[in-house]
């Protein structure tokens, strides 16, 4: 829980810097995050896959390095893994057009994190509007799920020669699984907003045409 909370509060992705990265490194022709809704979804998916791969490689390198220390380095490792995972989720959120400036957007980000963890937080959603109560409960549920996924790492650290390789592999697949689930969550929300915008446009056009025909 401490790792997830610290990861969110201290190593947040800077939206402005990430926007510059999207424009320079990925060559997305956008001036702001609203511009992603005018791009092909497949183009966004390709960038999302690249973001996830970057997180996977970083997590693997971190796992291999801390793995050399065996059990003694498990806590620093989990803290850094939390940071890498949360930054990956934040980047995916921004990529699909969802920022996290308001309380509602912050709540949605943690809902996405819960989705990435495969956690059902339907019971907590009733408190979504009260972020200071909602977020800690969601973090607790996510942390409980994450702990079950890294239990194997403890066993691996008992074997000195294998701990580095096991740490790298587990971190790699951990970020991949969580990244893919987060991507699916944001992608679905993105498509839903596109559909609503399209329907609103059709409704507006129909409302404009009908009075003209009546005249």
PDB file of N, CA and C in Angstrom, residues 3 20 23 35 50-51 114 140 166 203 210:
ATOM      1  N   UNK A   3       3.880   1.512  -1.099  1.00  0.00           N
ATOM      2  CA  UNK A   3       4.538   1.634  -2.397  1.00  0.00           C
ATOM      3  C   UNK A   3       3.626   2.257  -3.435  1.00  0.00           C
ATOM      4  N   UNK A  20       4.810  16.167 -25.049  1.00  0.00           N
ATOM      5  CA  UNK A  20       5.941  16.439 -25.928  1.00  0.00           C
ATOM      6  C   UNK A  20       6.555  15.144 -26.441  1.00  0.00           C
ATOM      7  N   UNK A  23       4.479  13.698 -29.188  1.00  0.00           N
ATOM      8  CA  UNK A  23       4.642  14.441 -30.441  1.00  0.00           C
ATOM      9  C   UNK A  23       6.005  14.211 -31.071  1.00  0.00           C
ATOM     10  N   UNK A  35      -6.715  16.004 -28.820  1.00  0.00           N
ATOM     11  CA  UNK A  35      -6.421  15.637 -30.196  1.00  0.00           C
ATOM     12  C   UNK A  35      -6.377  14.148 -30.449  1.00  0.00           C
ATOM     13  N   UNK A  50       3.837   0.154 -27.160  1.00  0.00           N
ATOM     14  CA  UNK A  50       5.218   0.598 -26.967  1.00  0.00           C
ATOM     15  C   UNK A  50       5.445   1.072 -25.535  1.00  0.00           C
ATOM     16  N   UNK A  51       4.470   1.792 -24.972  1.00  0.00           N
ATOM     17  CA  UNK A  51       4.571   2.266 -23.588  1.00  0.00           C
ATOM     18  C   UNK A  51       4.650   1.078 -22.632  1.00  0.00           C
ATOM     19  N   UNK A 114      -7.347  -0.461 -10.561  1.00  0.00           N
ATOM     20  CA  UNK A 114      -8.024  -1.634 -10.020  1.00  0.00           C
ATOM     21  C   UNK A 114      -8.368  -2.611 -11.134  1.00  0.00           C
ATOM     22  N   UNK A 140      -5.989  -0.285  -1.030  1.00  0.00           N
ATOM     23  CA  UNK A 140      -5.896  -1.466  -0.178  1.00  0.00           C
ATOM     24  C   UNK A 140      -6.270  -2.728  -0.941  1.00  0.00           C
ATOM     25  N   UNK A 166      14.720 -14.775 -11.776  1.00  0.00           N
ATOM     26  CA  UNK A 166      13.314 -14.876 -11.375  1.00  0.00           C
ATOM     27  C   UNK A 166      12.723 -13.495 -11.156  1.00  0.00           C
ATOM     28  N   UNK A 203     -27.234  13.712 -33.977  1.00  0.00           N
ATOM     29  CA  UNK A 203     -28.446  14.318 -33.419  1.00  0.00           C
ATOM     30  C   UNK A 203     -28.512  15.803 -33.757  1.00  0.00           C
ATOM     31  N   UNK A 210     -34.207  19.177 -39.833  1.00  0.00           N
ATOM     32  CA  UNK A 210     -35.648  19.136 -39.694  1.00  0.00           C
ATOM     33  C   UNK A 210     -36.307  20.514 -39.764  1.00  0.00           C
TER      34      UNK A 210
END
